[in-house]
Short mmCIF file of C-alpha atoms in Angstrom, two decimals:
data_model
loop_
_atom_site.label_atom_id
_atom_site.label_comp_id
_atom_site.label_asym_id
_atom_site.label_seq_id
_atom_site.Cartn_x
_atom_site.Cartn_y
_atom_site.Cartn_z
CA MET A 1 6.75 51.27 26.22
CA THR A 2 7.54 48.78 28.98
CA LYS A 3 8.06 45.12 28.19
CA LYS A 4 4.87 44.29 30.11
CA ASN A 5 2.76 46.55 27.89
CA ARG A 6 4.54 45.95 24.59
CA LYS A 7 2.79 43.73 22.10
CA TRP A 8 4.52 40.39 21.52
CA SER A 9 6.02 39.78 18.07
CA GLN A 10 8.38 37.40 16.32
CA ALA A 11 11.27 39.61 17.47
CA ASP A 12 10.53 38.41 21.03
CA ILE A 13 11.36 34.77 20.29
CA PRO A 14 14.32 33.87 22.53
CA ASP A 15 17.42 32.22 21.12
CA GLN A 16 16.39 28.66 20.19
CA ARG A 17 19.85 27.23 19.61
CA GLY A 18 20.20 23.74 21.05
CA ARG A 19 16.46 23.02 20.95
CA VAL A 20 14.93 20.19 18.91
CA VAL A 21 11.50 21.09 17.57
CA VAL A 22 8.94 18.91 15.77
CA VAL A 23 6.20 20.76 13.86
CA THR A 24 3.37 18.82 12.22
CA GLY A 25 1.90 20.17 9.00
CA ALA A 26 4.96 22.36 8.50
CA ASN A 27 4.97 22.48 4.71
CA THR A 28 2.41 25.25 4.34
CA GLY A 29 0.44 27.99 6.08
CA ILE A 30 0.75 28.54 9.81
CA GLY A 31 2.84 25.41 10.28
CA TYR A 32 5.37 26.57 7.73
CA HIS A 33 5.72 30.04 9.26
CA THR A 34 5.96 28.53 12.75
CA ALA A 35 8.74 26.19 11.65
CA ALA A 36 10.56 28.88 9.69
CA ALA A 37 10.55 31.35 12.60
CA LEU A 38 11.92 28.71 14.97
CA ALA A 39 14.60 27.69 12.48
CA TYR A 40 15.59 31.33 11.96
CA SER A 41 15.91 31.58 15.75
CA GLY A 42 18.43 28.74 15.84
CA ALA A 43 16.36 25.62 16.60
CA HIS A 44 16.84 22.30 14.86
CA VAL A 45 13.40 21.96 13.28
CA VAL A 46 11.81 18.76 11.99
CA LEU A 47 9.13 19.37 9.37
CA ALA A 48 6.69 16.50 9.99
CA VAL A 49 4.63 16.38 6.80
CA ARG A 50 2.41 14.02 4.85
CA ASN A 51 3.61 15.09 1.41
CA LEU A 52 7.40 14.86 1.14
CA GLU A 53 7.52 16.78 -2.15
CA LYS A 54 5.81 19.76 -0.53
CA GLY A 55 7.95 19.26 2.56
CA ASN A 56 11.12 19.45 0.51
CA ALA A 57 9.88 22.65 -1.12
CA ALA A 58 9.20 24.16 2.32
CA LEU A 59 12.63 23.12 3.56
CA ALA A 60 14.25 24.70 0.49
CA ARG A 61 12.39 27.97 1.14
CA ILE A 62 13.59 28.12 4.72
CA VAL A 63 17.20 27.37 3.80
CA ALA A 64 17.11 29.83 0.89
CA ALA A 65 16.11 32.57 3.33
CA LYS A 66 18.70 31.53 5.92
CA PRO A 67 21.32 29.09 4.62
CA GLU A 68 22.52 28.15 8.10
CA ALA A 69 19.01 27.05 9.14
CA ASP A 70 19.01 23.51 10.57
CA VAL A 71 15.95 21.78 9.12
CA THR A 72 15.06 18.16 8.35
CA LEU A 73 12.03 16.24 7.09
CA GLN A 74 9.95 13.45 8.59
CA GLN A 75 7.07 11.83 6.77
CA LEU A 76 3.92 11.77 8.89
CA ASP A 77 0.33 11.05 7.90
CA LEU A 78 -1.83 11.82 10.93
CA GLY A 79 -4.71 10.02 9.24
CA SER A 80 -2.91 6.69 9.65
CA LEU A 81 -1.97 5.29 13.04
CA ALA A 82 0.60 3.08 11.32
CA SER A 83 2.24 6.19 9.87
CA VAL A 84 2.09 7.93 13.25
CA ARG A 85 3.81 4.98 14.91
CA ALA A 86 6.47 4.77 12.19
CA ALA A 87 7.16 8.52 12.38
CA ALA A 88 7.31 8.46 16.17
CA GLN A 89 9.80 5.59 16.10
CA ALA A 90 11.97 7.39 13.52
CA LEU A 91 11.94 10.54 15.65
CA ARG A 92 12.74 8.59 18.81
CA ASP A 93 15.67 6.93 17.07
CA ALA A 94 16.99 10.23 15.70
CA TYR A 95 16.46 12.45 18.76
CA PRO A 96 17.14 11.24 22.31
CA ARG A 97 15.62 14.54 23.46
CA ILE A 98 12.82 16.65 22.05
CA ASP A 99 12.30 20.15 23.42
CA LEU A 100 9.15 21.14 21.62
CA LEU A 101 6.31 19.28 19.90
CA ILE A 102 3.92 21.51 18.00
CA ASN A 103 0.69 19.73 17.03
CA ASN A 104 -0.26 22.07 14.21
CA ALA A 105 -1.49 20.01 11.24
CA GLY A 106 -5.18 19.83 10.55
CA VAL A 107 -8.06 19.66 8.12
CA MET A 108 -11.16 21.83 8.20
CA TRP A 109 -14.76 21.46 7.03
CA THR A 110 -14.00 18.51 4.80
CA PRO A 111 -16.70 16.51 3.00
CA LYS A 112 -17.43 13.28 4.83
CA GLN A 113 -14.34 11.06 4.69
CA VAL A 114 -12.61 8.56 6.95
CA THR A 115 -8.98 7.98 7.84
CA ALA A 116 -7.04 4.80 7.10
CA ASP A 117 -8.28 3.51 10.46
CA GLY A 118 -11.92 4.35 9.82
CA PHE A 119 -12.12 7.48 11.95
CA GLU A 120 -14.02 10.55 10.76
CA LEU A 121 -11.33 12.55 8.97
CA GLN A 122 -11.36 15.75 11.03
CA PHE A 123 -11.52 14.02 14.41
CA GLY A 124 -9.05 11.35 13.34
CA THR A 125 -6.50 13.78 11.91
CA ASN A 126 -6.82 16.83 14.14
CA HIS A 127 -7.23 15.02 17.45
CA LEU A 128 -6.55 11.29 17.42
CA GLY A 129 -3.43 11.49 15.24
CA HIS A 130 -1.91 14.15 17.47
CA PHE A 131 -3.00 12.34 20.63
CA ALA A 132 -1.17 9.23 19.46
CA LEU A 133 1.93 11.12 18.31
CA THR A 134 2.21 12.99 21.60
CA GLY A 135 1.84 9.81 23.64
CA LEU A 136 4.51 8.04 21.61
CA LEU A 137 7.01 10.91 21.89
CA LEU A 138 6.31 12.20 25.38
CA ASP A 139 8.97 10.25 27.22
CA HIS A 140 11.58 12.03 25.06
CA LEU A 141 10.23 15.39 26.28
CA LEU A 142 9.68 14.63 29.96
CA PRO A 143 13.35 14.82 31.05
CA VAL A 144 13.96 18.03 29.07
CA ARG A 145 13.84 21.26 31.03
CA ASP A 146 11.20 23.72 29.71
CA SER A 147 9.95 21.26 27.13
CA ARG A 148 6.47 21.90 25.76
CA VAL A 149 3.62 20.32 23.86
CA VAL A 150 1.77 23.05 21.97
CA THR A 151 -1.51 22.08 20.31
CA VAL A 152 -3.23 24.37 17.82
CA SER A 153 -6.97 24.70 18.28
CA SER A 154 -9.36 27.18 16.64
CA LEU A 155 -12.17 29.62 17.19
CA GLY A 156 -14.16 26.72 15.75
CA HIS A 157 -14.05 25.01 19.16
CA ARG A 158 -17.01 27.26 20.03
CA ILE A 159 -19.07 26.68 16.87
CA ARG A 160 -21.52 23.77 16.98
CA ALA A 161 -18.94 22.06 19.15
CA ALA A 162 -19.57 19.02 21.33
CA ILE A 163 -17.98 15.62 21.84
CA HIS A 164 -20.52 13.20 20.36
CA PHE A 165 -19.58 10.13 22.34
CA GLU A 166 -22.65 8.31 21.03
CA ASP A 167 -21.43 8.84 17.45
CA LEU A 168 -17.82 10.08 17.48
CA GLN A 169 -17.27 9.12 13.84
CA TRP A 170 -20.43 10.83 12.56
CA GLU A 171 -21.84 7.62 11.07
CA ARG A 172 -25.49 8.51 11.68
CA SER A 173 -25.37 11.95 10.10
CA TYR A 174 -22.63 14.38 9.14
CA SER A 175 -22.02 18.08 9.63
CA ARG A 176 -18.67 19.31 8.35
CA VAL A 177 -18.88 22.33 10.69
CA GLY A 178 -19.98 20.23 13.67
CA ALA A 179 -17.25 17.66 13.05
CA TYR A 180 -14.63 20.41 12.91
CA GLY A 181 -16.00 21.90 16.14
CA GLN A 182 -15.74 18.51 17.82
CA ALA A 183 -12.14 18.06 16.67
CA LYS A 184 -11.01 21.53 17.77
CA LEU A 185 -12.78 21.20 21.12
CA ALA A 186 -11.00 17.87 21.51
CA ASN A 187 -7.64 19.62 21.01
CA LEU A 188 -8.32 21.80 24.05
CA LEU A 189 -9.76 19.04 26.21
CA PHE A 190 -6.63 17.03 25.43
CA THR A 191 -4.31 19.93 26.29
CA TYR A 192 -5.92 20.61 29.64
CA GLU A 193 -6.03 16.96 30.66
CA LEU A 194 -2.42 16.46 29.57
CA GLN A 195 -1.35 19.49 31.60
CA ARG A 196 -3.11 18.18 34.71
CA ARG A 197 -1.30 14.86 34.34
CA LEU A 198 2.04 16.56 33.72
CA ALA A 199 1.62 18.82 36.74
CA ALA A 200 1.07 15.76 38.92
CA GLN A 201 4.53 14.47 37.96
CA ASP A 202 7.34 14.91 40.46
CA LYS A 203 9.67 17.69 39.28
CA ALA A 204 7.75 18.15 36.05
CA ASN A 205 9.77 19.73 33.22
CA THR A 206 7.13 19.60 30.50
CA ILE A 207 4.04 21.75 30.07
CA ALA A 208 1.07 21.53 27.70
CA VAL A 209 -0.17 24.74 26.09
CA ALA A 210 -2.72 25.60 23.38
CA ALA A 211 -3.02 28.37 20.80
CA HIS A 212 -5.30 29.45 17.99
CA PRO A 213 -4.49 31.59 14.95
CA GLY A 214 -7.70 33.59 14.76
CA GLY A 215 -8.85 34.07 11.20
CA SER A 216 -5.93 33.23 8.95
CA ASN A 217 -5.82 33.13 5.18
CA THR A 218 -4.38 29.66 4.62
CA GLU A 219 -5.07 26.51 2.60
CA LEU A 220 -7.09 25.23 5.55
CA ALA A 221 -10.10 27.16 4.24
CA ARG A 222 -10.04 25.41 0.86
CA ASN A 223 -13.13 23.41 1.84
CA LEU A 224 -15.16 26.52 2.67
CA PRO A 225 -18.67 25.91 1.29
CA GLY A 226 -19.23 27.68 -2.04
CA ILE A 227 -21.93 29.93 -0.63
CA PHE A 228 -19.32 31.60 1.61
CA GLN A 229 -16.64 32.12 -1.05
CA PRO A 230 -18.00 35.54 -2.21
CA VAL A 231 -18.12 36.68 1.42
CA LYS A 232 -14.52 35.60 1.90
CA ALA A 233 -13.48 37.45 -1.25
CA VAL A 234 -15.06 40.70 -0.02
CA LEU A 235 -14.47 40.54 3.73
CA GLY A 236 -11.32 38.41 3.74
CA PRO A 237 -8.91 41.33 4.18
CA LEU A 238 -10.90 42.46 7.23
CA LEU A 239 -11.47 39.05 8.82
CA PHE A 240 -8.34 37.10 7.91
CA GLN A 241 -4.73 37.87 8.70
CA SER A 242 -1.67 36.48 6.97
CA PRO A 243 -0.32 33.07 8.00
CA GLU A 244 2.78 34.84 9.35
CA TRP A 245 0.55 36.65 11.82
CA GLY A 246 -1.54 33.54 12.40
CA ALA A 247 1.59 31.71 13.55
CA LEU A 248 2.35 34.23 16.31
CA PRO A 249 0.08 32.73 19.02
CA THR A 250 1.70 29.32 18.46
CA LEU A 251 5.16 30.86 18.55
CA ARG A 252 4.43 32.69 21.78
CA ALA A 253 2.98 29.55 23.39
CA ALA A 254 6.09 27.66 22.28
CA THR A 255 8.81 30.11 23.30
CA ASP A 256 7.73 32.85 25.73
CA PRO A 257 9.48 32.11 29.05
CA ASP A 258 6.46 33.43 30.95
CA VAL A 259 4.01 30.91 29.47
CA GLN A 260 2.49 28.50 32.00
CA GLY A 261 1.01 25.08 31.49
CA GLY A 262 -2.67 24.98 30.57
CA GLN A 263 -2.70 28.45 29.03
CA TYR A 264 -4.30 29.34 25.70
CA TYR A 265 -3.02 32.02 23.32
CA GLY A 266 -4.76 33.82 20.47
CA PRO A 267 -4.90 37.20 18.69
CA ASP A 268 -5.72 40.32 20.69
CA GLY A 269 -8.03 41.97 18.13
CA LEU A 270 -11.82 42.12 17.95
CA GLY A 271 -13.28 38.65 18.34
CA GLU A 272 -9.76 37.22 18.49
CA GLN A 273 -9.78 37.27 14.68
CA ARG A 274 -6.45 38.99 14.17
CA GLY A 275 -3.71 40.86 15.99
CA HIS A 276 -0.79 40.27 18.31
CA PRO A 277 -0.82 37.13 20.49
CA LYS A 278 -2.11 37.31 24.03
CA LEU A 279 -3.47 35.04 26.74
CA VAL A 280 -7.12 34.26 25.92
CA GLN A 281 -9.90 32.11 27.32
CA SER A 282 -11.45 29.03 25.78
CA SER A 283 -15.06 27.92 26.20
CA ALA A 284 -16.45 26.73 29.51
CA GLN A 285 -17.07 23.34 27.89
CA SER A 286 -13.36 22.92 27.18
CA HIS A 287 -12.64 23.19 30.93
CA ASP A 288 -15.07 20.41 31.90
CA GLU A 289 -12.78 17.96 33.70
CA ASP A 290 -15.18 15.03 33.40
CA LEU A 291 -15.33 15.61 29.65
CA GLN A 292 -11.54 15.81 29.48
CA ARG A 293 -11.10 12.51 31.30
CA ARG A 294 -13.78 10.74 29.28
CA LEU A 295 -12.27 11.88 25.97
CA TRP A 296 -8.80 10.83 27.14
CA THR A 297 -10.01 7.31 27.96
CA VAL A 298 -11.80 6.95 24.64
CA SER A 299 -8.77 8.30 22.76
CA GLU A 300 -6.52 5.72 24.41
CA GLU A 301 -8.95 2.97 23.42
CA LEU A 302 -9.25 4.14 19.81
CA THR A 303 -5.51 4.69 19.23
CA GLY A 304 -4.07 1.97 21.45
CA VAL A 305 -1.64 4.58 22.82
CA THR A 306 -1.17 5.15 26.54
CA PHE A 307 0.88 7.95 28.08
CA PRO A 308 3.78 7.76 30.54
CA VAL A 309 1.95 10.22 32.82
#
């Protein structure tokens, strides 16, 4: 089978030695397997996690599997802009250059809650926290050849998804599915707007890419409404793939030399639920440039973070 027709797998990750990688939410699930694969491929990987105890356990697992793996921890709570700023400053101090930022962490279908800054939890964590982190770290990526910002979205960006500018924090009414759809749509709008800004830079080194894991059996689904739990128990093996497989679209977006800015990767199986990673298409709404610009402006206002592009 020719390279063009062969399905992409973890074995296709190029040598990552010399690269500095930051992965948010790297203590469990897709984030863990993304970080582990990059560490096994030679990268220096920073596990950016909210819970340091779980982060230390993840680090120990990676090193136990490959003792020479180069892995460190950074505390990061994406639900707190103060924590995001502190983590970004620590990373800036420790790493003059960053090759790869993977915005992976997230929450899904949570009961109504707010972040430390009063944002709806899913929008605040999945989008605004990553928006702020990226803006605060970007100038350490911009000079680095083939540097990338990879943001993990979801099939949920198509489900009851809209940017509710009139009520971004869902104060009037709340839908856990709708709020998740808004957050995951925001991830893509952010990626595409960031890529357009990066491409306008003279001699741009950095690209912005997105990925989604399909249906993956991870802790993210712990807030699945009770009515769906029996369905998951019966159909889970058919609909959900392992987190190792769910990490592959992110890994391809992060490392494949042929990836271009503004692309979106997901599984190649039926409904993009499972399978090998390939280039896929996001919703028409996610490509609305007016929506992208409007969300960017609002995100800057809410976070107080502006970008060097």
